Short mmCIF file of C-alpha atoms and ligand atoms in Angstrom, two decimals:
data_model
loop_
_atom_site.label_atom_id
_atom_site.label_comp_id
_atom_site.label_asym_id
_atom_site.label_seq_id
_atom_site.Cartn_x
_atom_site.Cartn_y
_atom_site.Cartn_z
CA MET F 1 -30.03 -10.24 -28.19
CA SER F 2 -30.53 -10.82 -24.80
CA THR F 3 -29.06 -13.58 -22.24
CA ALA F 4 -31.41 -13.30 -19.89
CA GLY F 5 -32.77 -16.65 -18.69
CA LYS F 6 -29.78 -18.64 -20.96
CA VAL F 7 -26.85 -20.38 -19.82
CA ILE F 8 -23.54 -18.34 -20.89
CA LYS F 9 -20.56 -19.62 -22.00
CA CYS F 10 -17.89 -17.41 -21.51
CA LYS F 11 -14.08 -17.29 -20.63
CA ALA F 12 -13.25 -18.24 -16.81
CA ALA F 13 -9.83 -19.01 -15.11
CA VAL F 14 -10.29 -22.33 -13.16
CA ALA F 15 -7.98 -23.47 -10.94
CA TRP F 16 -8.20 -27.19 -11.19
CA GLU F 17 -5.92 -27.93 -7.89
CA PRO F 18 -3.21 -26.34 -5.72
CA LYS F 19 0.21 -25.76 -6.84
CA LYS F 20 -0.77 -25.68 -10.02
CA PRO F 21 -1.13 -22.56 -12.63
CA ILE F 22 -4.60 -21.92 -13.47
CA SER F 23 -5.96 -22.11 -17.06
CA VAL F 24 -8.36 -19.74 -18.74
CA VAL F 25 -11.32 -21.94 -20.10
CA GLU F 26 -14.68 -21.73 -21.76
CA ILE F 27 -17.34 -22.27 -19.12
CA GLU F 28 -20.96 -22.52 -18.59
CA VAL F 29 -22.62 -20.05 -16.36
CA ALA F 30 -26.57 -20.99 -15.34
CA PRO F 31 -28.79 -18.36 -15.01
CA PRO F 32 -29.56 -16.77 -11.63
CA LYS F 33 -31.92 -18.39 -9.47
CA ALA F 34 -34.17 -16.82 -6.74
CA HIS F 35 -32.30 -14.14 -4.79
CA GLU F 36 -29.22 -14.18 -7.40
CA VAL F 37 -28.01 -11.73 -9.59
CA ARG F 38 -25.81 -12.52 -12.63
CA ILE F 39 -23.05 -10.20 -13.25
CA LYS F 40 -20.68 -9.26 -16.21
CA LEU F 41 -17.52 -8.56 -14.67
CA VAL F 42 -15.24 -5.45 -16.26
CA ALA F 43 -12.21 -5.42 -14.06
CA THR F 44 -10.63 -7.47 -10.97
CA GLY F 45 -7.73 -6.91 -8.88
CA ILE F 46 -5.71 -9.96 -8.06
CA CYS F 47 -5.51 -10.28 -4.24
CA ARG F 48 -2.96 -12.59 -2.19
CA THR F 49 -5.74 -14.16 -0.39
CA ASP F 50 -6.42 -15.75 -4.14
CA ASP F 51 -2.60 -16.88 -4.01
CA HIS F 52 -2.80 -18.43 -0.81
CA VAL F 53 -5.26 -20.62 -2.30
CA LEU F 54 -3.47 -21.23 -4.77
CA THR F 55 -0.72 -22.13 -2.98
CA GLY F 56 -2.67 -24.39 -0.36
CA GLU F 57 -1.98 -22.18 2.77
CA ILE F 58 -5.91 -21.00 2.45
CA LYS F 59 -7.78 -24.70 2.40
CA MET F 60 -10.74 -24.43 -0.62
CA ASN F 61 -13.03 -27.12 -2.34
CA PHE F 62 -11.01 -27.38 -5.75
CA PRO F 63 -11.71 -26.99 -8.72
CA ILE F 64 -12.48 -23.62 -8.21
CA ILE F 65 -12.92 -19.92 -9.94
CA LEU F 66 -11.09 -17.88 -7.83
CA GLY F 67 -11.17 -14.21 -7.61
CA HIS F 68 -13.00 -11.33 -4.94
CA GLU F 69 -11.88 -8.25 -5.73
CA GLY F 70 -13.99 -7.31 -8.71
CA ALA F 71 -16.53 -4.82 -10.40
CA GLY F 72 -19.21 -5.42 -13.00
CA ILE F 73 -22.53 -4.77 -14.54
CA VAL F 74 -25.41 -6.67 -13.48
CA GLU F 75 -26.63 -8.89 -16.76
CA SER F 76 -29.94 -10.26 -15.12
CA VAL F 77 -31.53 -10.86 -12.16
CA GLY F 78 -33.36 -13.91 -10.76
CA GLU F 79 -36.99 -14.64 -9.24
CA SER F 80 -38.07 -12.35 -6.15
CA VAL F 81 -34.88 -9.38 -6.81
CA THR F 82 -36.37 -6.16 -6.32
CA SER F 83 -33.01 -4.41 -5.29
CA PHE F 84 -30.88 -4.82 -8.38
CA LYS F 85 -31.62 -4.56 -12.11
CA PRO F 86 -29.59 -5.24 -15.36
CA GLY F 87 -27.21 -2.25 -16.25
CA ASP F 88 -26.28 -1.75 -12.40
CA LYS F 89 -22.93 -1.59 -11.65
CA VAL F 90 -21.92 -3.52 -8.69
CA ILE F 91 -19.28 -4.90 -6.53
CA PRO F 92 -19.59 -8.45 -5.39
CA LEU F 93 -18.94 -8.64 -1.78
CA CYS F 94 -16.43 -11.40 -0.65
CA VAL F 95 -18.25 -11.20 2.89
CA PRO F 96 -21.97 -11.22 2.49
CA GLN F 97 -24.15 -9.02 4.47
CA CYS F 98 -27.48 -10.94 5.12
CA GLY F 99 -28.75 -8.67 7.48
CA LYS F 100 -30.79 -10.91 9.46
CA CYS F 101 -28.18 -12.85 11.07
CA SER F 102 -27.35 -12.15 15.01
CA VAL F 103 -23.76 -10.91 13.39
CA CYS F 104 -25.28 -8.67 11.04
CA LYS F 105 -28.14 -6.91 13.53
CA THR F 106 -24.89 -6.26 15.81
CA PRO F 107 -23.57 -2.85 15.04
CA GLU F 108 -19.97 -3.99 15.22
CA GLY F 109 -19.88 -7.01 13.59
CA ASN F 110 -19.48 -8.12 10.07
CA MET F 111 -18.38 -11.68 9.73
CA CYS F 112 -22.17 -12.27 8.58
CA ASP F 113 -23.11 -15.94 8.82
CA LYS F 114 -23.42 -16.66 4.91
CA ILE F 115 -19.15 -16.06 5.03
CA ASP F 116 -18.03 -18.61 3.10
CA PHE F 117 -14.23 -18.75 4.27
CA PHE F 118 -13.49 -20.69 7.41
CA GLU F 119 -15.56 -24.12 6.52
CA PRO F 120 -16.14 -23.28 2.49
CA ARG F 121 -18.57 -24.98 0.75
CA GLY F 122 -17.93 -23.09 -2.78
CA VAL F 123 -21.67 -23.04 -3.83
CA MET F 124 -24.85 -21.13 -3.61
CA TYR F 125 -26.80 -21.30 -0.65
CA ASP F 126 -28.79 -24.26 -2.45
CA GLY F 127 -26.07 -25.92 -2.50
CA THR F 128 -25.60 -26.32 -6.52
CA SER F 129 -23.25 -24.27 -7.92
CA ARG F 130 -24.01 -21.84 -10.97
CA PHE F 131 -20.92 -22.89 -12.82
CA THR F 132 -19.28 -25.77 -15.02
CA CYS F 133 -16.72 -26.90 -17.12
CA LYS F 134 -17.21 -29.52 -19.75
CA GLY F 135 -20.19 -30.29 -17.79
CA LYS F 136 -18.85 -30.95 -14.29
CA PRO F 137 -19.48 -28.86 -11.62
CA VAL F 138 -17.06 -26.05 -10.98
CA HIS F 139 -16.88 -24.25 -7.28
CA ASN F 140 -16.95 -20.54 -6.46
CA PHE F 141 -14.86 -18.44 -4.32
CA VAL F 142 -16.06 -17.00 -1.02
CA CYS F 143 -19.79 -16.22 -2.84
CA THR F 144 -17.98 -13.67 -5.28
CA SER F 145 -15.59 -15.83 -7.91
CA THR F 146 -14.38 -12.82 -10.08
CA PHE F 147 -12.01 -14.48 -12.36
CA SER F 148 -14.65 -15.02 -14.84
CA GLU F 149 -16.31 -12.91 -17.56
CA TYR F 150 -19.69 -13.66 -15.66
CA THR F 151 -20.58 -14.79 -12.32
CA VAL F 152 -23.76 -15.38 -10.11
CA CYS F 153 -23.56 -14.16 -6.71
CA HIS F 154 -26.82 -14.26 -3.76
CA VAL F 155 -27.88 -10.53 -3.50
CA ASP F 156 -26.84 -10.83 0.24
CA SER F 157 -23.16 -10.44 -1.66
CA VAL F 158 -23.34 -7.66 -4.42
CA ALA F 159 -23.97 -3.96 -3.42
CA LYS F 160 -24.94 -1.69 -6.11
CA ILE F 161 -22.57 1.58 -6.43
CA ASP F 162 -22.74 4.99 -8.12
CA ALA F 163 -23.30 4.57 -11.71
CA ALA F 164 -20.60 6.98 -12.78
CA ALA F 165 -17.70 4.81 -10.99
CA PRO F 166 -15.10 3.81 -12.79
CA LEU F 167 -14.93 -0.12 -12.43
CA GLU F 168 -11.52 -0.76 -13.30
CA LYS F 169 -10.40 1.46 -10.03
CA VAL F 170 -13.15 0.88 -7.57
CA CYS F 171 -12.77 -2.71 -8.08
CA LEU F 172 -9.88 -2.58 -5.16
CA ILE F 173 -12.52 -1.70 -2.78
CA GLY F 174 -14.10 -4.69 -2.87
CA CYS F 175 -11.11 -6.07 -0.93
CA GLY F 176 -7.71 -4.74 -0.82
CA PHE F 177 -8.25 -1.45 -0.23
CA SER F 178 -11.41 -1.69 1.74
CA THR F 179 -9.84 -4.20 4.15
CA GLY F 180 -6.90 -2.60 5.04
CA TYR F 181 -8.29 1.20 5.25
CA GLY F 182 -11.45 -0.48 7.22
CA ALA F 183 -8.69 -2.02 9.54
CA ALA F 184 -7.10 1.76 9.95
CA ILE F 185 -10.54 3.59 10.58
CA LYS F 186 -12.87 1.04 11.64
CA THR F 187 -11.05 -1.57 13.21
CA ALA F 188 -8.23 0.14 15.09
CA LYS F 189 -10.25 3.51 15.47
CA VAL F 190 -6.62 5.01 14.77
CA ARG F 191 -6.91 8.51 16.69
CA PRO F 192 -5.27 12.18 15.21
CA GLY F 193 -1.75 12.68 16.32
CA SER F 194 -1.44 8.96 17.01
CA THR F 195 1.89 6.72 15.63
CA CYS F 196 1.30 3.25 13.54
CA ALA F 197 3.49 0.52 12.51
CA VAL F 198 2.13 -0.84 9.40
CA PHE F 199 4.30 -4.39 8.63
CA GLY F 200 3.77 -5.35 5.04
CA LEU F 201 3.66 -2.83 2.15
CA GLY F 202 1.50 -4.88 -0.11
CA GLY F 203 -1.81 -3.91 -1.74
CA VAL F 204 -3.65 -4.09 1.61
CA GLY F 205 -0.96 -2.55 4.01
CA LEU F 206 -0.90 0.44 1.77
CA SER F 207 -4.27 0.78 2.30
CA VAL F 208 -3.73 0.55 6.32
CA VAL F 209 -1.61 3.55 5.35
CA ILE F 210 -3.82 5.67 3.72
CA GLY F 211 -6.40 4.99 6.26
CA CYS F 212 -4.45 5.51 9.23
CA LYS F 213 -3.13 9.21 7.19
CA SER F 214 -6.42 10.18 6.82
CA ALA F 215 -7.28 9.52 10.87
CA GLY F 216 -4.77 12.16 11.26
CA ALA F 217 -2.13 9.76 12.84
CA SER F 218 1.58 11.85 13.33
CA LYS F 219 4.11 9.24 12.70
CA ILE F 220 2.86 6.13 10.11
CA ILE F 221 6.21 3.67 10.04
CA GLY F 222 6.28 1.42 7.21
CA ILE F 223 8.00 -2.17 7.43
CA ASP F 224 8.61 -4.26 4.69
CA ILE F 225 11.56 -6.84 3.34
CA ASN F 226 11.04 -5.50 -0.19
CA LYS F 227 12.41 -1.60 -0.37
CA ASP F 228 10.73 -1.03 -3.56
CA LYS F 229 7.28 -0.77 -1.82
CA PHE F 230 8.64 1.99 0.11
CA PRO F 231 8.03 4.79 -2.71
CA ALA F 232 4.40 4.20 -3.01
CA ALA F 233 4.15 4.19 1.31
CA GLN F 234 5.86 7.18 1.40
CA GLU F 235 3.72 8.72 -1.49
CA LEU F 236 0.39 7.68 0.57
CA GLY F 237 1.67 8.71 3.98
CA ALA F 238 4.37 6.55 5.63
CA THR F 239 6.50 9.26 7.31
CA GLU F 240 9.41 6.75 7.58
CA CYS F 241 10.02 3.13 5.73
CA ILE F 242 12.01 0.48 7.11
CA SER F 243 13.40 -3.22 6.48
CA PRO F 244 13.82 -5.83 9.31
CA LEU F 245 16.93 -6.99 6.83
CA ASP F 246 18.75 -4.04 7.77
CA PHE F 247 18.74 -4.14 11.52
CA LYS F 248 20.54 -7.20 13.59
CA LYS F 249 18.17 -6.40 16.76
CA PRO F 250 14.29 -7.53 16.42
CA ILE F 251 11.67 -5.14 14.61
CA ASN F 252 10.00 -4.61 17.76
CA GLU F 253 13.02 -3.44 19.15
CA VAL F 254 13.87 -0.91 16.51
CA VAL F 255 10.19 0.48 16.49
CA PHE F 256 10.66 0.76 19.96
CA ASP F 257 13.78 3.11 19.16
CA MET F 258 11.89 5.45 17.40
CA THR F 259 8.98 5.95 19.13
CA ASP F 260 11.39 7.20 21.97
CA GLY F 261 11.05 4.11 23.85
CA LYS F 262 7.27 3.70 23.99
CA GLY F 263 6.47 1.49 21.18
CA VAL F 264 3.44 2.67 18.30
CA ASP F 265 -0.33 3.64 19.73
CA TYR F 266 -1.16 1.09 16.71
CA SER F 267 0.35 -1.82 14.80
CA PHE F 268 -1.08 -3.63 11.97
CA GLU F 269 0.31 -6.93 10.81
CA VAL F 270 -0.32 -7.27 6.66
CA ILE F 271 1.45 -10.27 5.74
CA GLY F 272 0.14 -13.42 7.48
CA HIS F 273 2.80 -14.51 8.75
CA THR F 274 3.21 -16.02 12.58
CA ASP F 275 6.75 -14.52 13.09
CA THR F 276 5.36 -10.93 12.23
CA LEU F 277 1.95 -11.32 14.27
CA ILE F 278 4.29 -11.65 16.93
CA ALA F 279 6.60 -8.50 16.50
CA ALA F 280 3.76 -6.68 15.19
CA LEU F 281 2.13 -6.75 18.97
CA ALA F 282 5.51 -6.73 20.73
CA SER F 283 5.67 -3.11 18.85
CA CYS F 284 2.84 -1.42 19.87
CA ASN F 285 2.66 0.20 23.42
CA MET F 286 3.36 -2.54 26.27
CA ASN F 287 -0.02 -0.97 28.19
CA TYR F 288 -2.28 1.07 25.57
CA GLY F 289 -1.10 0.01 22.37
CA THR F 290 -3.14 -1.93 19.73
CA SER F 291 -1.91 -4.37 17.71
CA ILE F 292 -4.48 -5.57 14.69
CA ILE F 293 -4.11 -8.75 12.53
CA VAL F 294 -4.88 -8.30 8.98
CA GLY F 295 -2.93 -10.45 7.00
CA ALA F 296 -4.24 -13.95 6.58
CA PRO F 297 -2.01 -16.33 8.85
CA PRO F 298 -1.98 -19.90 7.16
CA SER F 299 -4.64 -22.77 7.90
CA GLY F 300 -3.70 -24.73 10.54
CA THR F 301 -0.84 -22.64 11.86
CA GLU F 302 -0.50 -21.98 15.86
CA ILE F 303 1.78 -19.68 17.74
CA THR F 304 3.24 -19.54 21.31
CA ILE F 305 3.43 -16.34 22.91
CA SER F 306 4.50 -14.81 26.27
CA PRO F 307 1.31 -13.64 27.90
CA THR F 308 3.17 -10.82 29.60
CA LEU F 309 2.70 -9.29 26.38
CA VAL F 310 -1.10 -8.81 26.61
CA PHE F 311 -1.38 -9.09 30.38
CA THR F 312 0.43 -5.40 30.22
CA GLY F 313 -2.58 -3.86 28.91
CA ARG F 314 -1.88 -4.50 25.08
CA THR F 315 -5.41 -4.99 22.90
CA TRP F 316 -4.24 -8.00 20.08
CA LYS F 317 -7.34 -8.21 17.48
CA GLY F 318 -8.02 -9.25 14.27
CA CYS F 319 -10.36 -8.41 11.56
CA ILE F 320 -11.89 -9.44 8.18
CA PHE F 321 -12.69 -6.99 6.01
CA GLY F 322 -11.26 -4.00 7.81
CA SER F 323 -14.73 -4.80 10.22
CA LEU F 324 -16.68 -3.04 7.69
CA LYS F 325 -20.38 -3.78 6.85
CA SER F 326 -19.87 -4.65 3.28
CA LYS F 327 -23.27 -3.96 2.21
CA ASP F 328 -23.68 -0.65 3.59
CA ASP F 329 -19.64 0.55 3.38
CA ILE F 330 -18.88 -0.52 0.16
CA PRO F 331 -21.17 1.98 -1.64
CA LYS F 332 -19.78 4.76 0.58
CA LEU F 333 -16.48 3.97 -0.12
CA VAL F 334 -17.36 4.17 -3.59
CA SER F 335 -18.45 7.78 -2.93
CA ASP F 336 -16.10 9.06 -1.08
CA PHE F 337 -13.57 7.39 -3.74
CA MET F 338 -15.89 9.87 -6.45
CA ALA F 339 -15.77 12.51 -4.09
CA LYS F 340 -11.90 12.23 -4.49
CA LYS F 341 -11.86 11.72 -0.55
CA PHE F 342 -8.71 9.12 -1.16
CA CYS F 343 -6.94 7.36 -4.64
CA LEU F 344 -6.28 4.38 -5.23
CA ASP F 345 -4.16 4.65 -8.55
CA PRO F 346 -0.58 4.43 -6.50
CA LEU F 347 -2.36 0.91 -5.84
CA ILE F 348 -2.69 -0.55 -9.24
CA THR F 349 0.72 -1.10 -10.45
CA HIS F 350 -0.11 -3.12 -13.61
CA ILE F 351 -3.12 -3.67 -16.16
CA LEU F 352 -3.20 -6.53 -17.86
CA PRO F 353 -5.59 -8.75 -20.05
CA PHE F 354 -7.76 -11.07 -18.50
CA ASP F 355 -5.96 -13.87 -20.46
CA LYS F 356 -2.61 -12.94 -18.90
CA ILE F 357 -3.97 -13.70 -15.07
CA ASN F 358 -0.82 -16.13 -14.73
CA GLU F 359 1.31 -13.44 -15.45
CA GLY F 360 -0.45 -11.21 -12.94
CA PHE F 361 0.32 -13.93 -9.92
CA GLU F 362 3.39 -14.13 -11.32
CA LEU F 363 4.16 -10.27 -10.97
CA LEU F 364 2.32 -10.40 -7.29
CA ARG F 365 5.04 -13.57 -6.62
CA ALA F 366 7.92 -12.00 -7.74
CA GLY F 367 7.04 -8.67 -5.27
CA LYS F 368 6.75 -6.48 -8.55
CA SER F 369 3.48 -5.40 -8.51
CA ILE F 370 1.24 -4.00 -6.10
CA ARG F 371 -2.34 -4.34 -7.33
CA THR F 372 -2.60 -5.76 -10.78
CA VAL F 373 -5.79 -5.02 -12.37
CA LEU F 374 -7.33 -7.58 -14.74
CA LEU F 375 -9.75 -6.34 -17.18
CA PHE F 376 -12.43 -8.09 -19.23
CA GLY F 377 -13.33 -6.96 -22.64
CA ASP F 378 -12.23 -4.61 -25.19
CA GLU F 379 -10.90 -1.67 -23.12
CA LYS F 380 -7.15 -0.62 -23.64
CA HIS F 381 -4.54 -2.77 -22.19
CA THR F 382 -1.53 -1.00 -21.32
CA ARG F 383 1.11 -2.02 -18.61
CA LYS F 384 1.54 1.06 -16.26
P1 PAD I 401 1.09 -8.78 -0.96
O1 PAD I 401 1.84 -10.12 -0.96
O2 PAD I 401 0.76 -7.91 -1.70
O3 PAD I 401 1.82 -7.96 0.08
C1 PAD I 401 2.50 -8.29 1.59
C2 PAD I 401 3.58 -7.52 1.68
O4 PAD I 401 4.44 -8.13 2.72
C3 PAD I 401 4.75 -7.82 0.58
O5 PAD I 401 4.88 -6.26 0.20
C4 PAD I 401 6.07 -8.36 1.33
O6 PAD I 401 7.27 -8.08 0.82
C5 PAD I 401 5.91 -8.18 2.57
N1 PAD I 401 6.36 -9.13 3.51
C6 PAD I 401 6.51 -10.62 3.26
N2 PAD I 401 7.32 -11.17 4.01
C7 PAD I 401 7.83 -9.87 5.14
C8 PAD I 401 8.63 -9.98 6.59
N3 PAD I 401 8.80 -11.18 6.62
N4 PAD I 401 8.59 -8.71 6.82
C9 PAD I 401 8.34 -7.18 6.24
N5 PAD I 401 7.21 -7.69 4.90
C10 PAD I 401 7.11 -8.67 4.75
O7 PAD I 401 -0.27 -9.22 0.27
P2 PAD I 401 -1.67 -8.17 0.21
O8 PAD I 401 -1.43 -7.00 0.46
O9 PAD I 401 -2.54 -8.51 -1.22
O10 PAD I 401 -2.14 -8.90 1.18
C11 PAD I 401 -1.72 -8.84 2.90
C12 PAD I 401 -2.00 -9.86 3.94
O11 PAD I 401 -3.26 -9.59 3.85
C13 PAD I 401 -2.21 -11.47 2.61
O12 PAD I 401 -1.93 -12.20 3.63
C14 PAD I 401 -3.60 -11.72 2.50
O13 PAD I 401 -4.06 -12.83 2.28
C15 PAD I 401 -4.29 -10.88 3.52
C16 PAD I 401 -5.87 -10.33 3.52
N6 PAD I 401 -6.61 -10.32 4.49
C17 PAD I 401 -7.89 -10.23 4.46
C18 PAD I 401 -8.76 -10.25 5.97
O14 PAD I 401 -10.12 -9.54 5.20
N7 PAD I 401 -8.55 -9.88 6.35
C19 PAD I 401 -8.28 -9.64 3.09
C20 PAD I 401 -7.39 -9.40 2.06
C21 PAD I 401 -5.91 -9.81 2.34
ZN1 ZN I 402 -8.57 -10.31 -0.73
ZN1 ZN I 403 -25.71 -11.55 8.14
#
């Protein structure tokens, strides 16, 4: 029986307030309005950014349905939707691409005016939510909310992908993989033969490593305080891995020692700490080095640096979603994945049924997982 045009009751993980576990409860998902699509999620990854909201480091409106690294199938479409139809495989876009704002029209820009991250409203464009729980509205998260069996997105926040794509893997292209890979390929534009240092070897940092390797970097130094991350980093292309805890001197000095006193050409901070942001900046060459901020710094934090660090010529820049144009680039990355240009398996350490979402967050916090993929539906749930 078709569900189009009807309210769907389904399971979702609702975060009621910061610093509390999320609860999987029944919610109601309203039909999509004009220019919106309703999506049945098949899989979603858990990204550290979701956890930053739960810990209160990133401020959002509660109650909220988090999740922004998902993949699913269009269930129904609202009025005036011509580019999607039921059955299409899609990835919700945490960074929209409306195609009309000045940023979308700028070749290098990707932070579309419709992004709902820095002054979050947590509702659709018309100011209302499509989610209710026991009759009360629940906010959405960065226009995606993939921790729900069904979600509703504006067409600006959805990309149609290859019908043959395995959704339980390409969901990572919805955030972590693309953010890291794009940071190396598009933001930094890593050159063949160059040297790189990657601070933080979680799902996003390892994706930076994949990007640096595919760009032809000759030296990729992986840096993490958790040595359990080193084998995956080496498998993906890190030429050496170090822990700051093994050295008495500052880690940027260690990086200089490892690069004949020059510093790396490109450094990436993929943790989201203010001290490592400065260490990463100081690790790149003082004149022609570039340091990229990828990790999300906690809301409201400030840092003080010596201006000399940048005055001598270093470039310091950040990126949202690896500077990628989401709607254009995500389908291309899925095609590249299908053409075996990169592999996502090493990033997926755990696969759990959606109901075990809190276990997935515990694995992330304990440093035991890289990415946990949560599966909706009846797929075989195995822990890798
Ligand atoms: P993660 O928690 O899986 O990885 C972070 C890694 O950093 C872990 O392996 C930690 O052990 C390591 N780490 C922690 N402290 C230190 C330290 N002092 N020195 C060295 N290593 C350390 O997170 P993730 O890979 O999912 O995300 C990484 C960051 O990127 C996080 O801040 C997230 O919010 C941010 C992010 N940004 C964007 C964007 O668009 N800019 C998108 C997605 C994620
Ligand atoms: Zn993310
Ligand atoms: Zn736009």
